[in-house]
Structure formats: C-alpha cells, structure tokens
Amino acid sequence: MTPKRPAPTPGAPNSPSARPLIATRRILICDHNKQKFADFVKALAEADIEVKQVDDRNTVLQTALDYQPDLILINLFLNSAHTLGLIREVKTATERQGTKIIVLTSQNSRENIMECIKSGASDFIIEPFDSRQLLQRVKYQLQDREAYSPDDLKAEPTQVLAGFQLLYDCLRILSEVRETHKSVFEVLKRLADISKSPRVNLILADVNTNLASVIASSDDESMSDKIVDLEKYPEVREVVLKNTIVYIKDITQNPLTKDIKKNLKDIDITSLLVFPIRHRSETLGTLAVRLSKDGLEVSDKHLKSFYMIALCLAPKVAAKKLMKKMESQK
C-alpha cells in the first residue's frame, strides 16, 4: 500500500492555507522532452495530480527526495546515458515513502524489460506512447492493491492439510482426464466452485508483444486460445512482470479494471485474485480468479492453496507455449 504523506503543520510553508489537508498525488517526470507529455500533463491536472519535470539525470535523486512523488516516470536513457543504476538508487532512497517507478523505453526485448523490473520499476511503457494509455498505466500504479511474493507463502501444516483435498482433486483430474484442454477446464471449474467465482481463467501472456491468450475458462469449455490485448489486463501484466500474486479488492475503483463491469454485464464481479504460472524460472502467464460480492472471503489459506494449483497447471501452460511456438514456425 502507498503510505500517506504526513499532514502539514499550521504556519509551515505548505500549511493548510496553501495546500489541502489530504495531499494531492504527485508525479515526477524525468525526461528531456516536455512537448510529448503536454496532453498527459493536462489530463493529470484535470485529475488533480501535481507534476514536476526534470531533464538532468544529476538532479533526479535529490528531486525525488525533496518532492516525495507518489510515482516517477523516467526515460531509460536520460542525457544519452543508461539509467538502470539511477533507477536502483532512486528506488532504494524512496522505498519508505512507497514511490512507484515507470520506465519509458523504446527497447522492448524481454531481457531489457526484466532488467528494468529487477532494478525497481513497477512497470514500463514503450515509446512512442499514447497519452491515454500512459495515463491509465499511471492511475493503475497509484491505486491501492495488495501484492504477495510467492516466496513468502510458507504454508503451515494446518494450512497444507486444509488445502490438501483441493490439491488432491486437481492433481487427480490432471492425471486421469486424457484430453488436455478438458482436464484444465475441469480444474478451473473446481476452483470456481470452491471460490464461488463466476469465472476462473488460465492465461498465457507475452509482455514482448503485449498480447495474451486465454487458454481456458471455467464458464466456457469451448474457450481456447482467445487472443486479448494485455492493456485490458493490467493485473496480468503486473503478475507476469513481477512474479507476484495480485489481489484487487474493488475493480470499480481501479481506472483499468473497472471496465470489466462494462464488458461483462451479465457477470457479477467485484474483485480479482491473480496468481503467477511459473515454469523453470519463467513466469508464463496467470491463473485469474474473479470474485463476486457473495464469493470467497480471501484468506492466507486460500492464497497458499490456489498458488499450489497454479504450480500444478504450469506444465500445461508450458506445453501450450511450446505448441504455439512450433505452429508459428511451420
């Protein structure tokens, strides 16, 4: 969660007479080109978000400490020099204030993207960018949401026991049902029944192309290989990029996920729980559980149990990725 900035004291330079008691969100743009951000900055002003822009890499760190932005947009190349080291410095220095970082880059190779994420970035956006798209990404990063590291899910014996039946059922289905798609569908359906979810999806994602493929869905056995734009699935992007478990409690309050309501008017969805599908040190996609108002009350036990199911599904997703690669080479 993003920590709240302390309220100003009366009589201080930033007193309530000069600034509101509830601090306005702040964004620091680190880029030499002001013109390309003109529409973006205008939209931020309309959303009551403050903006400061710097173009000298030597002033970025101190400005970030003084200005205390909620989010920093930084060009991967500033003053014709690589900024990965600078990003690491800024992330370390602003960790306590909860500053998020989005990298602007024209290099969209997976290796380059993962280096940005490892250095502390929360997201990246490829240039040239669309101002509306950038605004959506920024608003998404400014939202409060919970993320869990899979490495932190150390299950206690009682929790393992509680999730054993579900794990056993899913492993039995995957081993006994001959047809691969049918077995995956049955597992997703089992998860949907347990969580009272209107829809559980298994998704294969590629951040390089910004495309994803819905491999299977619990509410439609015929669904297979439905291609979707990752811009419409920001929670999937985040999970694949950072190998985290993301829980968005209220999709209507999020600038991107609130559109799910419009696209799926016949399905009652209030929150999202998304798990990484990881195979041989690579995050291939996600297991996404959509929750309704009267659905599952998420607990630590459910996080651990569902993550174990995601691990069980990983070989199926890896096989699907290999199959798609072979088909593209024909």
mmCIF file of C-alpha atoms in Angstrom:
data_model
loop_
_atom_site.group_PDB
_atom_site.id
_atom_site.type_symbol
_atom_site.label_atom_id
_atom_site.label_comp_id
_atom_site.label_asym_id
_atom_site.label_seq_id
_atom_site.Cartn_x
_atom_site.Cartn_y
_atom_site.Cartn_z
ATOM 1 C CA MET A 1 0.000 0.000 0.000
ATOM 2 C CA THR A 2 1.196 3.556 -0.659
ATOM 3 C CA PRO A 3 1.880 5.295 2.687
ATOM 4 C CA LYS A 4 0.058 8.542 3.246
ATOM 5 C CA ARG A 5 2.135 11.716 3.281
ATOM 6 C CA PRO A 6 2.081 13.364 6.758
ATOM 7 C CA ALA A 7 -0.300 16.298 7.118
ATOM 8 C CA PRO A 8 1.397 19.746 7.087
ATOM 9 C CA THR A 9 1.626 21.741 10.283
ATOM 10 C CA PRO A 10 -0.117 25.154 10.597
ATOM 11 C CA GLY A 11 2.101 28.086 9.723
ATOM 12 C CA ALA A 12 4.547 25.989 7.718
ATOM 13 C CA PRO A 13 5.301 26.875 4.071
ATOM 14 C CA ASN A 14 2.981 24.096 2.945
ATOM 15 C CA SER A 15 0.311 24.824 5.553
ATOM 16 C CA PRO A 16 -3.394 24.002 5.068
ATOM 17 C CA SER A 17 -3.945 27.544 3.822
ATOM 18 C CA ALA A 18 -1.633 26.786 0.889
ATOM 19 C CA ARG A 19 -2.304 23.067 0.418
ATOM 20 C CA PRO A 20 -5.261 20.786 1.173
ATOM 21 C CA LEU A 21 -5.100 18.571 4.277
ATOM 22 C CA ILE A 22 -5.326 15.489 2.068
ATOM 23 C CA ALA A 23 -2.167 15.605 -0.017
ATOM 24 C CA THR A 24 -2.583 15.675 -3.792
ATOM 25 C CA ARG A 25 -0.910 12.870 -5.705
ATOM 26 C CA ARG A 26 2.449 13.866 -7.175
ATOM 27 C CA ILE A 27 4.287 12.659 -10.270
ATOM 28 C CA LEU A 28 7.902 13.344 -11.207
ATOM 29 C CA ILE A 29 8.726 13.112 -14.921
ATOM 30 C CA CYS A 30 12.395 12.540 -15.763
ATOM 31 C CA ASP A 31 12.717 13.226 -19.476
ATOM 32 C CA HIS A 32 14.222 15.976 -21.638
ATOM 33 C CA ASN A 33 11.208 16.284 -23.967
ATOM 34 C CA LYS A 34 8.365 18.301 -22.451
ATOM 35 C CA GLN A 35 6.268 18.506 -25.609
ATOM 36 C CA LYS A 36 5.496 14.765 -25.778
ATOM 37 C CA PHE A 37 3.956 14.971 -22.284
ATOM 38 C CA ALA A 38 1.742 18.011 -22.994
ATOM 39 C CA ASP A 39 -1.554 16.111 -23.313
ATOM 40 C CA PHE A 40 -0.597 13.790 -20.480
ATOM 41 C CA VAL A 41 0.207 16.656 -18.090
ATOM 42 C CA LYS A 42 -3.054 18.391 -18.990
ATOM 43 C CA ALA A 43 -5.009 15.218 -18.173
ATOM 44 C CA LEU A 44 -3.170 14.886 -14.855
ATOM 45 C CA ALA A 45 -4.067 18.446 -13.921
ATOM 46 C CA GLU A 46 -7.729 17.689 -14.595
ATOM 47 C CA ALA A 47 -7.397 14.680 -12.276
ATOM 48 C CA ASP A 48 -5.909 16.912 -9.542
ATOM 49 C CA ILE A 49 -2.440 15.331 -9.802
ATOM 50 C CA GLU A 50 0.636 17.538 -9.417
ATOM 51 C CA VAL A 51 3.510 17.222 -11.904
ATOM 52 C CA LYS A 52 7.176 18.223 -11.846
ATOM 53 C CA GLN A 53 9.584 17.556 -14.705
ATOM 54 C CA VAL A 54 13.392 17.386 -14.684
ATOM 55 C CA ASP A 55 15.726 16.763 -17.615
ATOM 56 C CA ASP A 56 19.086 16.398 -15.859
ATOM 57 C CA ARG A 57 19.934 12.931 -14.515
ATOM 58 C CA ASN A 58 22.146 14.529 -11.847
ATOM 59 C CA THR A 59 19.130 16.173 -10.200
ATOM 60 C CA VAL A 60 16.731 13.213 -10.293
ATOM 61 C CA LEU A 61 17.659 11.592 -6.975
ATOM 62 C CA GLN A 62 17.619 14.792 -4.903
ATOM 63 C CA THR A 63 14.418 15.991 -6.561
ATOM 64 C CA ALA A 64 12.755 12.658 -5.758
ATOM 65 C CA LEU A 65 13.754 13.005 -2.107
ATOM 66 C CA ASP A 66 12.615 16.638 -1.854
ATOM 67 C CA TYR A 67 9.418 16.391 -3.912
ATOM 68 C CA GLN A 68 8.332 12.992 -2.485
ATOM 69 C CA PRO A 69 6.388 11.908 -5.577
ATOM 70 C CA ASP A 70 3.945 9.017 -5.483
ATOM 71 C CA LEU A 71 5.216 7.936 -8.892
ATOM 72 C CA ILE A 72 8.236 8.620 -11.102
ATOM 73 C CA LEU A 73 8.266 8.378 -14.896
ATOM 74 C CA ILE A 74 11.851 8.012 -16.053
ATOM 75 C CA ASN A 75 13.348 7.604 -19.511
ATOM 76 C CA LEU A 76 15.654 4.605 -19.772
ATOM 77 C CA PHE A 77 18.110 6.943 -21.496
ATOM 78 C CA LEU A 78 18.470 10.371 -19.897
ATOM 79 C CA ASN A 79 21.212 12.770 -21.046
ATOM 80 C CA SER A 80 22.226 9.992 -23.502
ATOM 81 C CA ALA A 81 23.124 7.653 -20.632
ATOM 82 C CA HIS A 82 21.523 4.440 -19.358
ATOM 83 C CA THR A 83 19.504 4.995 -16.175
ATOM 84 C CA LEU A 84 19.256 1.474 -14.702
ATOM 85 C CA GLY A 85 21.767 2.332 -11.988
ATOM 86 C CA LEU A 86 19.925 5.573 -11.266
ATOM 87 C CA ILE A 87 16.608 3.711 -11.059
ATOM 88 C CA ARG A 88 18.101 1.388 -8.434
ATOM 89 C CA GLU A 89 19.349 4.373 -6.430
ATOM 90 C CA VAL A 90 16.006 6.163 -6.587
ATOM 91 C CA LYS A 91 14.068 3.020 -5.660
ATOM 92 C CA THR A 92 16.266 2.394 -2.627
ATOM 93 C CA ALA A 93 16.125 6.021 -1.500
ATOM 94 C CA THR A 94 12.328 6.318 -1.861
ATOM 95 C CA GLU A 95 11.380 2.834 -0.602
ATOM 96 C CA ARG A 96 9.954 4.119 2.692
ATOM 97 C CA GLN A 97 7.710 6.670 1.003
ATOM 98 C CA GLY A 98 6.340 3.993 -1.343
ATOM 99 C CA THR A 99 7.248 5.665 -4.634
ATOM 100 C CA LYS A 100 6.411 3.672 -7.775
ATOM 101 C CA ILE A 101 8.567 3.882 -10.926
ATOM 102 C CA ILE A 102 7.513 3.501 -14.562
ATOM 103 C CA VAL A 103 10.274 3.285 -17.180
ATOM 104 C CA LEU A 104 9.852 4.832 -20.623
ATOM 105 C CA THR A 105 11.818 2.871 -23.219
ATOM 106 C CA SER A 106 11.961 2.154 -26.934
ATOM 107 C CA GLN A 107 13.696 -1.179 -26.249
ATOM 108 C CA ASN A 108 11.049 -3.842 -25.737
ATOM 109 C CA SER A 109 13.151 -7.012 -25.545
ATOM 110 C CA ARG A 110 12.232 -9.296 -22.643
ATOM 111 C CA GLU A 111 15.780 -9.068 -21.259
ATOM 112 C CA ASN A 112 15.646 -5.267 -21.229
ATOM 113 C CA ILE A 113 12.203 -5.226 -19.633
ATOM 114 C CA MET A 114 13.192 -7.671 -16.889
ATOM 115 C CA GLU A 115 16.309 -5.621 -16.111
ATOM 116 C CA CYS A 116 14.058 -2.603 -15.534
ATOM 117 C CA ILE A 117 11.793 -4.606 -13.219
ATOM 118 C CA LYS A 118 14.749 -6.053 -11.300
ATOM 119 C CA SER A 119 16.115 -2.526 -10.849
ATOM 120 C CA GLY A 120 12.924 -1.486 -9.051
ATOM 121 C CA ALA A 121 10.474 -0.382 -11.743
ATOM 122 C CA SER A 122 6.808 -1.272 -11.258
ATOM 123 C CA ASP A 123 6.029 -1.114 -14.965
ATOM 124 C CA PHE A 124 7.343 0.030 -18.336
ATOM 125 C CA ILE A 125 5.813 1.650 -21.377
ATOM 126 C CA ILE A 126 7.138 1.519 -24.925
ATOM 127 C CA GLU A 127 7.790 4.742 -26.828
ATOM 128 C CA PRO A 128 6.261 6.328 -28.745
ATOM 129 C CA PHE A 129 3.322 6.102 -26.354
ATOM 130 C CA ASP A 130 -0.294 7.126 -26.415
ATOM 131 C CA SER A 131 -1.102 9.730 -23.716
ATOM 132 C CA ARG A 132 -4.356 7.973 -22.809
ATOM 133 C CA GLN A 133 -2.541 4.675 -22.387
ATOM 134 C CA LEU A 134 0.155 6.294 -20.239
ATOM 135 C CA LEU A 135 -2.498 7.957 -18.070
ATOM 136 C CA GLN A 136 -4.208 4.597 -17.500
ATOM 137 C CA ARG A 137 -0.936 2.940 -16.515
ATOM 138 C CA VAL A 138 -0.129 5.769 -14.115
ATOM 139 C CA LYS A 139 -3.559 5.685 -12.481
ATOM 140 C CA TYR A 140 -3.300 1.926 -12.110
ATOM 141 C CA GLN A 141 0.027 2.230 -10.294
ATOM 142 C CA LEU A 142 -1.428 4.887 -7.990
ATOM 143 C CA GLN A 143 -4.229 2.550 -6.908
ATOM 144 C CA ASP A 144 -4.085 0.737 -3.594
ATOM 145 C CA ARG A 145 -3.852 -3.022 -4.127
ATOM 146 C CA GLU A 146 -2.200 -5.906 -2.373
ATOM 147 C CA ALA A 147 0.663 -7.917 -3.846
ATOM 148 C CA TYR A 148 2.215 -11.011 -2.306
ATOM 149 C CA SER A 149 5.506 -12.668 -3.120
ATOM 150 C CA PRO A 150 5.176 -16.417 -3.779
ATOM 151 C CA ASP A 151 8.378 -16.864 -1.760
ATOM 152 C CA ASP A 152 6.511 -15.572 1.307
ATOM 153 C CA LEU A 153 3.830 -18.262 1.096
ATOM 154 C CA LYS A 154 5.321 -20.651 3.608
ATOM 155 C CA ALA A 155 2.357 -22.882 4.418
ATOM 156 C CA GLU A 156 1.835 -24.058 7.976
ATOM 157 C CA PRO A 157 0.980 -27.782 8.465
ATOM 158 C CA THR A 158 -2.657 -26.987 9.288
ATOM 159 C CA GLN A 159 -2.976 -24.884 6.126
ATOM 160 C CA VAL A 160 -1.449 -27.622 3.999
ATOM 161 C CA LEU A 161 -3.956 -30.049 5.480
ATOM 162 C CA ALA A 162 -6.855 -27.677 4.796
ATOM 163 C CA GLY A 163 -5.857 -27.329 1.139
ATOM 164 C CA PHE A 164 -4.899 -30.974 0.649
ATOM 165 C CA GLN A 165 -8.293 -32.143 -0.631
ATOM 166 C CA LEU A 166 -8.431 -29.380 -3.260
ATOM 167 C CA LEU A 167 -4.862 -30.106 -4.338
ATOM 168 C CA TYR A 168 -5.581 -33.838 -4.477
ATOM 169 C CA ASP A 169 -8.720 -33.318 -6.569
ATOM 170 C CA CYS A 170 -6.912 -31.097 -9.079
ATOM 171 C CA LEU A 171 -3.904 -33.413 -9.418
ATOM 172 C CA ARG A 172 -6.251 -36.379 -9.897
ATOM 173 C CA ILE A 173 -8.106 -34.539 -12.673
ATOM 174 C CA LEU A 174 -4.889 -33.526 -14.431
ATOM 175 C CA SER A 175 -3.560 -37.096 -14.360
ATOM 176 C CA GLU A 176 -6.770 -39.018 -15.112
ATOM 177 C CA VAL A 177 -8.501 -36.894 -17.763
ATOM 178 C CA ARG A 178 -6.844 -37.773 -21.064
ATOM 179 C CA GLU A 179 -7.704 -34.709 -23.147
ATOM 180 C CA THR A 180 -5.502 -31.801 -22.015
ATOM 181 C CA HIS A 181 -7.983 -28.982 -22.539
ATOM 182 C CA LYS A 182 -10.724 -30.955 -20.805
ATOM 183 C CA SER A 183 -8.509 -31.603 -17.762
ATOM 184 C CA VAL A 184 -7.565 -27.940 -17.446
ATOM 185 C CA PHE A 185 -11.198 -26.882 -17.801
ATOM 186 C CA GLU A 186 -12.263 -29.324 -15.050
ATOM 187 C CA VAL A 187 -9.587 -27.925 -12.688
ATOM 188 C CA LEU A 188 -10.703 -24.347 -13.338
ATOM 189 C CA LYS A 189 -14.309 -25.370 -12.797
ATOM 190 C CA ARG A 190 -13.350 -26.974 -9.471
ATOM 191 C CA LEU A 191 -11.629 -23.750 -8.391
ATOM 192 C CA ALA A 192 -14.659 -21.722 -9.470
ATOM 193 C CA ASP A 193 -16.944 -23.930 -7.371
ATOM 194 C CA ILE A 194 -14.703 -23.655 -4.300
ATOM 195 C CA SER A 195 -14.357 -19.867 -4.554
ATOM 196 C CA LYS A 196 -17.930 -19.254 -5.792
ATOM 197 C CA SER A 197 -16.306 -17.470 -8.712
ATOM 198 C CA PRO A 198 -18.279 -16.626 -11.867
ATOM 199 C CA ARG A 199 -15.082 -17.062 -13.910
ATOM 200 C CA VAL A 200 -11.595 -18.528 -13.467
ATOM 201 C CA ASN A 201 -9.184 -18.060 -16.382
ATOM 202 C CA LEU A 202 -5.854 -19.602 -17.336
ATOM 203 C CA ILE A 203 -3.833 -17.143 -19.418
ATOM 204 C CA LEU A 204 -0.597 -17.428 -21.411
ATOM 205 C CA ALA A 205 0.965 -13.942 -21.681
ATOM 206 C CA ASP A 206 3.774 -12.375 -23.709
ATOM 207 C CA VAL A 207 4.914 -8.945 -22.490
ATOM 208 C CA ASN A 208 7.091 -8.518 -25.585
ATOM 209 C CA THR A 209 4.090 -8.419 -27.916
ATOM 210 C CA ASN A 210 1.711 -7.138 -25.208
ATOM 211 C CA LEU A 211 -0.669 -9.955 -26.150
ATOM 212 C CA ALA A 212 -2.143 -12.823 -24.153
ATOM 213 C CA SER A 213 -4.031 -15.994 -24.940
ATOM 214 C CA VAL A 214 -6.891 -17.214 -22.747
ATOM 215 C CA ILE A 215 -6.136 -20.942 -22.714
ATOM 216 C CA ALA A 216 -9.234 -21.975 -20.796
ATOM 217 C CA SER A 217 -12.120 -20.529 -18.799
ATOM 218 C CA SER A 218 -14.271 -22.172 -16.116
ATOM 219 C CA ASP A 219 -17.533 -20.814 -17.540
ATOM 220 C CA ASP A 220 -16.984 -21.862 -21.155
ATOM 221 C CA GLU A 221 -15.498 -25.252 -22.004
ATOM 222 C CA SER A 222 -15.198 -24.306 -25.675
ATOM 223 C CA MET A 223 -12.969 -21.292 -25.000
ATOM 224 C CA SER A 224 -9.410 -21.908 -26.155
ATOM 225 C CA ASP A 225 -6.665 -19.610 -27.442
ATOM 226 C CA LYS A 226 -8.706 -16.425 -27.299
ATOM 227 C CA ILE A 227 -6.242 -13.609 -28.075
ATOM 228 C CA VAL A 228 -6.538 -10.484 -25.893
ATOM 229 C CA ASP A 229 -4.608 -7.233 -25.519
ATOM 230 C CA LEU A 230 -2.640 -7.041 -22.258
ATOM 231 C CA GLU A 231 -3.585 -3.371 -21.985
ATOM 232 C CA LYS A 232 -7.024 -4.657 -20.971
ATOM 233 C CA TYR A 233 -5.479 -6.956 -18.362
ATOM 234 C CA PRO A 234 -3.186 -4.741 -16.232
ATOM 235 C CA GLU A 235 -3.295 -7.205 -13.351
ATOM 236 C CA VAL A 236 -1.944 -9.940 -15.666
ATOM 237 C CA ARG A 237 0.879 -7.652 -16.830
ATOM 238 C CA GLU A 238 1.896 -6.935 -13.260
ATOM 239 C CA VAL A 239 1.858 -10.581 -12.180
ATOM 240 C CA VAL A 240 3.886 -11.743 -15.213
ATOM 241 C CA LEU A 241 6.411 -8.928 -14.915
ATOM 242 C CA LYS A 242 6.993 -9.152 -11.163
ATOM 243 C CA ASN A 243 6.046 -12.746 -10.299
ATOM 244 C CA THR A 244 3.687 -11.544 -7.586
ATOM 245 C CA ILE A 245 0.193 -12.511 -6.515
ATOM 246 C CA VAL A 246 -2.129 -9.542 -7.016
ATOM 247 C CA TYR A 247 -5.401 -9.044 -5.174
ATOM 248 C CA ILE A 248 -7.617 -6.131 -6.290
ATOM 249 C CA LYS A 249 -10.461 -5.833 -3.807
ATOM 250 C CA ASP A 250 -12.677 -3.450 -5.762
ATOM 251 C CA ILE A 251 -12.392 -3.392 -9.545
ATOM 252 C CA THR A 252 -14.836 -0.470 -9.822
ATOM 253 C CA GLN A 253 -12.343 1.821 -8.085
ATOM 254 C CA ASN A 254 -9.490 0.956 -10.425
ATOM 255 C CA PRO A 255 -9.141 3.033 -13.633
ATOM 256 C CA LEU A 256 -8.461 -0.014 -15.800
ATOM 257 C CA THR A 257 -10.241 -2.955 -14.214
ATOM 258 C CA LYS A 258 -13.489 -1.058 -13.743
ATOM 259 C CA ASP A 259 -14.174 -1.664 -17.450
ATOM 260 C CA ILE A 260 -14.630 -5.352 -16.709
ATOM 261 C CA LYS A 261 -18.103 -4.437 -15.473
ATOM 262 C CA LYS A 262 -18.929 -2.879 -18.843
ATOM 263 C CA ASN A 263 -17.552 -5.793 -20.856
ATOM 264 C CA LEU A 264 -19.195 -8.476 -18.738
ATOM 265 C CA LYS A 265 -22.535 -7.003 -17.766
ATOM 266 C CA ASP A 266 -24.046 -10.433 -17.157
ATOM 267 C CA ILE A 267 -21.367 -11.465 -14.652
ATOM 268 C CA ASP A 268 -21.256 -10.158 -11.100
ATOM 269 C CA ILE A 269 -17.569 -9.404 -10.427
ATOM 270 C CA THR A 270 -16.284 -7.194 -7.619
ATOM 271 C CA SER A 271 -12.649 -8.233 -7.136
ATOM 272 C CA LEU A 272 -9.727 -10.086 -8.747
ATOM 273 C CA LEU A 273 -7.188 -12.569 -7.423
ATOM 274 C CA VAL A 274 -4.343 -13.357 -9.847
ATOM 275 C CA PHE A 275 -1.556 -15.935 -9.434
ATOM 276 C CA PRO A 276 1.640 -16.370 -11.494
ATOM 277 C CA ILE A 277 2.066 -19.519 -13.581
ATOM 278 C CA ARG A 278 5.779 -20.186 -13.238
ATOM 279 C CA HIS A 279 7.768 -22.899 -15.034
ATOM 280 C CA ARG A 280 11.556 -23.339 -14.946
ATOM 281 C CA SER A 281 12.236 -19.834 -13.588
ATOM 282 C CA GLU A 282 9.962 -18.113 -16.133
ATOM 283 C CA THR A 283 6.539 -16.624 -15.444
ATOM 284 C CA LEU A 284 4.463 -17.733 -18.431
ATOM 285 C CA GLY A 285 1.026 -16.457 -17.529
ATOM 286 C CA THR A 286 -1.590 -16.320 -14.811
ATOM 287 C CA LEU A 287 -4.379 -18.100 -13.034
ATOM 288 C CA ALA A 288 -7.040 -15.414 -12.561
ATOM 289 C CA VAL A 289 -9.959 -15.824 -10.156
ATOM 290 C CA ARG A 290 -12.774 -13.303 -10.499
ATOM 291 C CA LEU A 291 -14.751 -12.927 -7.292
ATOM 292 C CA SER A 292 -18.316 -11.765 -6.751
ATOM 293 C CA LYS A 293 -19.703 -9.844 -3.788
ATOM 294 C CA ASP A 294 -21.013 -13.035 -2.193
ATOM 295 C CA GLY A 295 -17.999 -15.117 -3.173
ATOM 296 C CA LEU A 296 -14.901 -16.279 -1.355
ATOM 297 C CA GLU A 297 -13.538 -14.225 1.536
ATOM 298 C CA VAL A 298 -9.844 -14.380 0.679
ATOM 299 C CA SER A 299 -7.548 -15.650 3.431
ATOM 300 C CA ASP A 300 -3.901 -16.650 3.718
ATOM 301 C CA LYS A 301 -5.001 -20.287 3.429
ATOM 302 C CA HIS A 302 -6.651 -19.643 0.068
ATOM 303 C CA LEU A 303 -3.587 -17.809 -1.251
ATOM 304 C CA LYS A 304 -1.403 -20.821 -0.466
ATOM 305 C CA SER A 305 -3.860 -23.444 -1.745
ATOM 306 C CA PHE A 306 -4.604 -21.628 -5.016
ATOM 307 C CA TYR A 307 -0.925 -20.924 -5.610
ATOM 308 C CA MET A 308 -0.210 -24.659 -5.324
ATOM 309 C CA ILE A 309 -2.845 -25.277 -8.010
ATOM 310 C CA ALA A 310 -1.150 -22.641 -10.200
ATOM 311 C CA LEU A 311 2.102 -24.598 -9.841
ATOM 312 C CA CYS A 312 0.310 -27.794 -10.873
ATOM 313 C CA LEU A 313 -1.028 -26.092 -14.005
ATOM 314 C CA ALA A 314 2.386 -24.713 -15.012
ATOM 315 C CA PRO A 315 3.466 -27.743 -17.146
ATOM 316 C CA LYS A 316 0.204 -27.497 -19.115
ATOM 317 C CA VAL A 317 0.837 -23.818 -19.849
ATOM 318 C CA ALA A 318 4.466 -24.533 -20.780
ATOM 319 C CA ALA A 319 3.328 -27.240 -23.194
ATOM 320 C CA LYS A 320 0.822 -24.819 -24.721
ATOM 321 C CA LYS A 321 3.546 -22.211 -25.211
ATOM 322 C CA LEU A 322 5.800 -24.776 -26.909
ATOM 323 C CA MET A 323 2.959 -25.882 -29.173
ATOM 324 C CA LYS A 324 2.197 -22.304 -30.228
ATOM 325 C CA LYS A 325 5.896 -21.715 -30.957
ATOM 326 C CA MET A 326 6.085 -24.832 -33.133
ATOM 327 C CA GLU A 327 2.930 -23.825 -35.011
ATOM 328 C CA SER A 328 4.349 -20.361 -35.734
ATOM 329 C CA GLN A 329 7.495 -21.889 -37.222
ATOM 330 C CA LYS A 330 5.637 -24.058 -39.738
#
